[in-house]
Amino acid sequence: MTAEQIAGWDAELSALTGSLGYLFNRPEPRVVFAQFIEGLLAELPKKNGWTLSERAGHVTADRMQWLLNGSVWDADRLRDAVRDYVIMHLGDLGRVSKVDLELWMISVHGAGRSHG
């Protein structure tokens, strides 16, 4: 793996999270969302509100907790956008486990919960 490959991945992740900004009605959750996704992909020994917040440079876990529990966003639209991104970059969704995608969505926002 080269530094150029890593830089390319970082640029792609920034483009992806930036393209999902329409899910949020304010700029603050857009920033925290990007930090949340980066934290989930980071090599952290534990992934919870505190560790993700510390990685993002936050003093408390309030912003991460607010993103998941208080901000207004549409989980169905996020799911659809992630699905479209996966299809565009990996091809047929049949190659990606639908169960894995659904389990990821449940882990992010809880089963049967609406954020809109």
Short mmCIF file of N, CA and C in Angstrom, two decimals:
data_model
loop_
_atom_site.label_atom_id
_atom_site.label_comp_id
_atom_site.label_asym_id
_atom_site.label_seq_id
_atom_site.Cartn_x
_atom_site.Cartn_y
_atom_site.Cartn_z
N MET A 1 0.83 -1.16 0.00
CA MET A 1 0.00 0.00 0.00
C MET A 1 0.89 1.24 0.00
N THR A 2 0.56 2.16 -0.85
CA THR A 2 1.38 3.37 -0.97
C THR A 2 0.67 4.56 -0.32
N ALA A 3 1.45 5.60 -0.07
CA ALA A 3 0.88 6.83 0.48
C ALA A 3 -0.12 7.43 -0.50
N GLU A 4 0.13 7.26 -1.80
CA GLU A 4 -0.79 7.78 -2.80
C GLU A 4 -2.14 7.06 -2.75
N GLN A 5 -2.10 5.74 -2.52
CA GLN A 5 -3.35 4.99 -2.40
C GLN A 5 -4.15 5.46 -1.19
N ILE A 6 -3.47 5.63 -0.08
CA ILE A 6 -4.13 6.09 1.14
C ILE A 6 -4.72 7.48 0.93
N ALA A 7 -3.96 8.36 0.30
CA ALA A 7 -4.46 9.71 0.02
C ALA A 7 -5.69 9.65 -0.89
N GLY A 8 -5.68 8.72 -1.85
CA GLY A 8 -6.83 8.55 -2.73
C GLY A 8 -8.06 8.10 -1.97
N TRP A 9 -7.86 7.19 -1.03
CA TRP A 9 -8.98 6.71 -0.22
C TRP A 9 -9.54 7.84 0.64
N ASP A 10 -8.64 8.65 1.20
CA ASP A 10 -9.07 9.77 2.02
C ASP A 10 -9.89 10.75 1.20
N ALA A 11 -9.43 11.02 -0.01
CA ALA A 11 -10.15 11.94 -0.89
C ALA A 11 -11.52 11.36 -1.26
N GLU A 12 -11.56 10.06 -1.54
CA GLU A 12 -12.83 9.41 -1.89
C GLU A 12 -13.80 9.43 -0.71
N LEU A 13 -13.29 9.17 0.50
CA LEU A 13 -14.14 9.20 1.69
C LEU A 13 -14.67 10.61 1.92
N SER A 14 -13.83 11.60 1.76
CA SER A 14 -14.28 12.99 1.91
C SER A 14 -15.35 13.34 0.88
N ALA A 15 -15.16 12.89 -0.35
CA ALA A 15 -16.16 13.14 -1.39
C ALA A 15 -17.48 12.44 -1.06
N LEU A 16 -17.38 11.21 -0.57
CA LEU A 16 -18.60 10.46 -0.23
C LEU A 16 -19.35 11.13 0.91
N THR A 17 -18.66 11.42 2.01
CA THR A 17 -19.36 12.03 3.14
C THR A 17 -19.87 13.42 2.77
N GLY A 18 -19.10 14.15 1.97
CA GLY A 18 -19.56 15.46 1.51
C GLY A 18 -20.80 15.37 0.66
N SER A 19 -20.88 14.32 -0.16
CA SER A 19 -22.04 14.16 -1.05
C SER A 19 -23.30 13.80 -0.28
N LEU A 20 -23.15 13.37 0.97
CA LEU A 20 -24.31 12.99 1.77
C LEU A 20 -24.79 14.14 2.67
N GLY A 21 -24.20 15.30 2.50
CA GLY A 21 -24.57 16.45 3.31
C GLY A 21 -26.03 16.83 3.21
N TYR A 22 -26.68 16.49 2.09
CA TYR A 22 -28.09 16.82 1.92
C TYR A 22 -28.98 16.10 2.94
N LEU A 23 -28.46 15.09 3.61
CA LEU A 23 -29.25 14.36 4.60
C LEU A 23 -29.49 15.19 5.86
N PHE A 24 -28.70 16.21 6.06
CA PHE A 24 -28.76 17.00 7.28
C PHE A 24 -29.18 18.42 6.98
N ASN A 25 -30.00 18.99 7.86
CA ASN A 25 -30.51 20.34 7.60
C ASN A 25 -29.60 21.45 8.12
N ARG A 26 -28.51 21.08 8.80
CA ARG A 26 -27.57 22.08 9.32
C ARG A 26 -26.14 21.62 9.04
N PRO A 27 -25.18 22.55 9.00
CA PRO A 27 -23.80 22.17 8.70
C PRO A 27 -23.11 21.38 9.81
N GLU A 28 -23.48 21.63 11.07
CA GLU A 28 -22.80 20.96 12.18
C GLU A 28 -22.90 19.44 12.10
N PRO A 29 -24.10 18.87 11.88
CA PRO A 29 -24.16 17.42 11.80
C PRO A 29 -23.43 16.84 10.58
N ARG A 30 -23.30 17.63 9.53
CA ARG A 30 -22.53 17.16 8.37
C ARG A 30 -21.08 16.91 8.75
N VAL A 31 -20.51 17.82 9.53
CA VAL A 31 -19.12 17.69 9.97
C VAL A 31 -18.97 16.49 10.90
N VAL A 32 -19.87 16.39 11.88
CA VAL A 32 -19.79 15.29 12.85
C VAL A 32 -20.05 13.95 12.15
N PHE A 33 -20.93 13.93 11.17
CA PHE A 33 -21.18 12.70 10.41
C PHE A 33 -19.89 12.22 9.73
N ALA A 34 -19.18 13.13 9.10
CA ALA A 34 -17.92 12.77 8.45
C ALA A 34 -16.93 12.24 9.48
N GLN A 35 -16.85 12.89 10.63
CA GLN A 35 -15.95 12.43 11.69
C GLN A 35 -16.38 11.06 12.21
N PHE A 36 -17.67 10.84 12.31
CA PHE A 36 -18.22 9.56 12.77
C PHE A 36 -17.82 8.43 11.82
N ILE A 37 -17.99 8.65 10.52
CA ILE A 37 -17.65 7.63 9.52
C ILE A 37 -16.14 7.37 9.53
N GLU A 38 -15.35 8.43 9.59
CA GLU A 38 -13.89 8.26 9.65
C GLU A 38 -13.49 7.46 10.88
N GLY A 39 -14.15 7.72 12.00
CA GLY A 39 -13.86 6.97 13.22
C GLY A 39 -14.24 5.51 13.11
N LEU A 40 -15.36 5.23 12.47
CA LEU A 40 -15.77 3.83 12.29
C LEU A 40 -14.77 3.07 11.44
N LEU A 41 -14.16 3.75 10.49
CA LEU A 41 -13.20 3.10 9.60
C LEU A 41 -11.78 3.08 10.18
N ALA A 42 -11.56 3.84 11.24
CA ALA A 42 -10.22 3.92 11.84
C ALA A 42 -9.90 2.67 12.65
N GLU A 43 -8.62 2.46 12.84
CA GLU A 43 -8.18 1.35 13.68
C GLU A 43 -8.20 1.80 15.13
N LEU A 44 -9.33 1.59 15.76
CA LEU A 44 -9.50 1.91 17.18
C LEU A 44 -9.76 0.61 17.92
N PRO A 45 -9.21 0.46 19.12
CA PRO A 45 -9.44 -0.78 19.87
C PRO A 45 -10.91 -0.98 20.24
N LYS A 46 -11.61 0.11 20.49
CA LYS A 46 -13.05 0.08 20.78
C LYS A 46 -13.69 1.21 19.99
N LYS A 47 -14.90 0.98 19.55
CA LYS A 47 -15.61 2.02 18.82
C LYS A 47 -16.90 2.31 19.56
N ASN A 48 -16.90 3.46 20.23
CA ASN A 48 -18.09 3.93 20.92
C ASN A 48 -18.07 5.46 20.86
N GLY A 49 -19.08 6.07 21.43
CA GLY A 49 -19.18 7.52 21.36
C GLY A 49 -17.95 8.24 21.89
N TRP A 50 -17.37 7.72 22.97
CA TRP A 50 -16.20 8.36 23.54
C TRP A 50 -14.97 8.22 22.65
N THR A 51 -14.69 7.02 22.17
CA THR A 51 -13.48 6.83 21.36
C THR A 51 -13.60 7.56 20.02
N LEU A 52 -14.79 7.55 19.43
CA LEU A 52 -14.98 8.28 18.17
C LEU A 52 -14.83 9.78 18.41
N SER A 53 -15.35 10.25 19.53
CA SER A 53 -15.24 11.68 19.86
C SER A 53 -13.80 12.09 20.12
N GLU A 54 -13.08 11.27 20.87
CA GLU A 54 -11.68 11.57 21.14
C GLU A 54 -10.87 11.63 19.85
N ARG A 55 -11.13 10.67 18.95
CA ARG A 55 -10.42 10.66 17.67
C ARG A 55 -10.72 11.93 16.87
N ALA A 56 -11.95 12.42 16.97
CA ALA A 56 -12.35 13.62 16.24
C ALA A 56 -11.86 14.90 16.92
N GLY A 57 -11.31 14.78 18.12
CA GLY A 57 -10.80 15.95 18.83
C GLY A 57 -11.83 16.64 19.71
N HIS A 58 -12.94 15.97 19.98
CA HIS A 58 -13.97 16.55 20.83
C HIS A 58 -13.63 16.29 22.30
N VAL A 59 -14.00 17.22 23.16
CA VAL A 59 -13.73 17.10 24.58
C VAL A 59 -14.69 16.11 25.24
N THR A 60 -15.93 16.06 24.75
CA THR A 60 -16.93 15.14 25.28
C THR A 60 -17.53 14.33 24.13
N ALA A 61 -18.37 13.38 24.47
CA ALA A 61 -19.04 12.57 23.45
C ALA A 61 -20.37 13.18 23.01
N ASP A 62 -20.67 14.36 23.48
CA ASP A 62 -21.97 14.97 23.21
C ASP A 62 -22.30 15.10 21.72
N ARG A 63 -21.34 15.51 20.92
CA ARG A 63 -21.63 15.72 19.49
C ARG A 63 -21.96 14.40 18.79
N MET A 64 -21.19 13.36 19.07
CA MET A 64 -21.46 12.05 18.45
C MET A 64 -22.81 11.51 18.93
N GLN A 65 -23.08 11.66 20.22
CA GLN A 65 -24.36 11.19 20.75
C GLN A 65 -25.51 11.98 20.16
N TRP A 66 -25.32 13.28 20.01
CA TRP A 66 -26.38 14.11 19.43
C TRP A 66 -26.63 13.73 17.97
N LEU A 67 -25.56 13.43 17.23
CA LEU A 67 -25.72 13.01 15.84
C LEU A 67 -26.65 11.81 15.75
N LEU A 68 -26.45 10.84 16.61
CA LEU A 68 -27.22 9.60 16.55
C LEU A 68 -28.58 9.71 17.23
N ASN A 69 -28.69 10.55 18.24
CA ASN A 69 -29.92 10.57 19.04
C ASN A 69 -30.76 11.84 18.92
N GLY A 70 -30.17 12.93 18.45
CA GLY A 70 -30.91 14.18 18.48
C GLY A 70 -31.05 14.90 17.16
N SER A 71 -30.10 14.72 16.27
CA SER A 71 -30.17 15.46 15.00
C SER A 71 -31.23 14.84 14.09
N VAL A 72 -31.70 15.65 13.17
CA VAL A 72 -32.74 15.20 12.24
C VAL A 72 -32.07 14.76 10.94
N TRP A 73 -32.28 13.50 10.59
CA TRP A 73 -31.79 12.97 9.32
C TRP A 73 -32.62 11.74 8.97
N ASP A 74 -32.59 11.36 7.73
CA ASP A 74 -33.44 10.29 7.22
C ASP A 74 -32.60 9.03 7.01
N ALA A 75 -32.78 8.04 7.87
CA ALA A 75 -32.01 6.80 7.80
C ALA A 75 -32.28 6.05 6.50
N ASP A 76 -33.50 6.11 6.00
CA ASP A 76 -33.82 5.42 4.74
C ASP A 76 -33.08 6.05 3.57
N ARG A 77 -32.98 7.36 3.55
CA ARG A 77 -32.24 8.03 2.48
C ARG A 77 -30.75 7.71 2.57
N LEU A 78 -30.22 7.63 3.80
CA LEU A 78 -28.82 7.24 3.97
C LEU A 78 -28.59 5.82 3.46
N ARG A 79 -29.48 4.91 3.83
CA ARG A 79 -29.36 3.53 3.36
C ARG A 79 -29.36 3.48 1.83
N ASP A 80 -30.28 4.20 1.22
CA ASP A 80 -30.38 4.20 -0.23
C ASP A 80 -29.13 4.79 -0.88
N ALA A 81 -28.59 5.86 -0.29
CA ALA A 81 -27.39 6.48 -0.83
C ALA A 81 -26.18 5.55 -0.71
N VAL A 82 -26.07 4.87 0.42
CA VAL A 82 -24.96 3.91 0.60
C VAL A 82 -25.11 2.76 -0.39
N ARG A 83 -26.33 2.26 -0.57
CA ARG A 83 -26.57 1.19 -1.53
C ARG A 83 -26.19 1.64 -2.94
N ASP A 84 -26.60 2.83 -3.33
CA ASP A 84 -26.28 3.34 -4.67
C ASP A 84 -24.76 3.48 -4.84
N TYR A 85 -24.08 3.95 -3.80
CA TYR A 85 -22.63 4.09 -3.86
C TYR A 85 -21.96 2.73 -4.03
N VAL A 86 -22.42 1.75 -3.27
CA VAL A 86 -21.84 0.40 -3.36
C VAL A 86 -22.07 -0.17 -4.75
N ILE A 87 -23.27 -0.02 -5.30
CA ILE A 87 -23.56 -0.54 -6.64
C ILE A 87 -22.67 0.15 -7.67
N MET A 88 -22.51 1.47 -7.55
CA MET A 88 -21.70 2.21 -8.50
C MET A 88 -20.24 1.76 -8.48
N HIS A 89 -19.73 1.46 -7.28
CA HIS A 89 -18.31 1.15 -7.14
C HIS A 89 -17.98 -0.33 -7.13
N LEU A 90 -18.93 -1.17 -6.79
CA LEU A 90 -18.66 -2.61 -6.75
C LEU A 90 -19.49 -3.40 -7.74
N GLY A 91 -20.44 -2.77 -8.37
CA GLY A 91 -21.27 -3.48 -9.33
C GLY A 91 -22.56 -3.97 -8.70
N ASP A 92 -23.02 -5.10 -9.14
CA ASP A 92 -24.29 -5.69 -8.73
C ASP A 92 -24.37 -5.83 -7.21
N LEU A 93 -25.47 -5.37 -6.65
CA LEU A 93 -25.67 -5.47 -5.21
C LEU A 93 -25.67 -6.91 -4.74
N GLY A 94 -25.94 -7.86 -5.65
CA GLY A 94 -25.89 -9.27 -5.29
C GLY A 94 -24.52 -9.69 -4.79
N ARG A 95 -23.48 -8.93 -5.16
CA ARG A 95 -22.12 -9.24 -4.70
C ARG A 95 -21.89 -8.73 -3.29
N VAL A 96 -22.77 -7.90 -2.80
CA VAL A 96 -22.63 -7.35 -1.45
C VAL A 96 -23.77 -7.91 -0.61
N SER A 97 -23.45 -8.39 0.54
CA SER A 97 -24.45 -9.01 1.39
C SER A 97 -25.46 -7.98 1.88
N LYS A 98 -26.71 -8.16 1.48
CA LYS A 98 -27.77 -7.27 1.93
C LYS A 98 -27.93 -7.35 3.45
N VAL A 99 -27.74 -8.53 3.99
CA VAL A 99 -27.84 -8.70 5.44
C VAL A 99 -26.77 -7.87 6.13
N ASP A 100 -25.53 -7.89 5.62
CA ASP A 100 -24.47 -7.10 6.24
C ASP A 100 -24.81 -5.62 6.21
N LEU A 101 -25.35 -5.13 5.10
CA LEU A 101 -25.71 -3.72 4.99
C LEU A 101 -26.81 -3.38 5.99
N GLU A 102 -27.81 -4.25 6.11
CA GLU A 102 -28.89 -3.99 7.04
C GLU A 102 -28.40 -4.05 8.49
N LEU A 103 -27.52 -4.99 8.80
CA LEU A 103 -26.97 -5.06 10.15
C LEU A 103 -26.16 -3.82 10.47
N TRP A 104 -25.42 -3.31 9.49
CA TRP A 104 -24.65 -2.09 9.71
C TRP A 104 -25.60 -0.93 10.02
N MET A 105 -26.69 -0.81 9.25
CA MET A 105 -27.63 0.27 9.47
C MET A 105 -28.26 0.17 10.85
N ILE A 106 -28.58 -1.04 11.28
CA ILE A 106 -29.16 -1.23 12.61
C ILE A 106 -28.15 -0.82 13.68
N SER A 107 -26.90 -1.19 13.48
CA SER A 107 -25.88 -0.85 14.49
C SER A 107 -25.66 0.65 14.57
N VAL A 108 -25.85 1.35 13.46
CA VAL A 108 -25.63 2.80 13.43
C VAL A 108 -26.77 3.54 14.13
N HIS A 109 -28.01 3.14 13.86
CA HIS A 109 -29.11 3.95 14.40
C HIS A 109 -30.17 3.17 15.15
N GLY A 110 -29.98 1.91 15.39
CA GLY A 110 -30.94 1.15 16.17
C GLY A 110 -32.08 0.62 15.33
N ALA A 111 -32.54 -0.54 15.68
CA ALA A 111 -33.60 -1.20 14.92
C ALA A 111 -34.90 -0.41 15.01
N GLY A 112 -35.52 -0.19 13.88
CA GLY A 112 -36.83 0.42 13.83
C GLY A 112 -36.90 1.87 14.25
N ARG A 113 -35.77 2.55 14.35
CA ARG A 113 -35.75 3.94 14.77
C ARG A 113 -35.75 4.88 13.59
N SER A 114 -36.49 5.93 13.67
CA SER A 114 -36.49 6.94 12.62
C SER A 114 -35.80 8.19 13.13
N HIS A 115 -35.00 8.81 12.29
CA HIS A 115 -34.32 10.04 12.68
C HIS A 115 -34.89 11.24 11.95
N GLY A 116 -36.00 11.08 11.31
CA GLY A 116 -36.56 12.18 10.53
C GLY A 116 -37.78 12.74 11.15
#
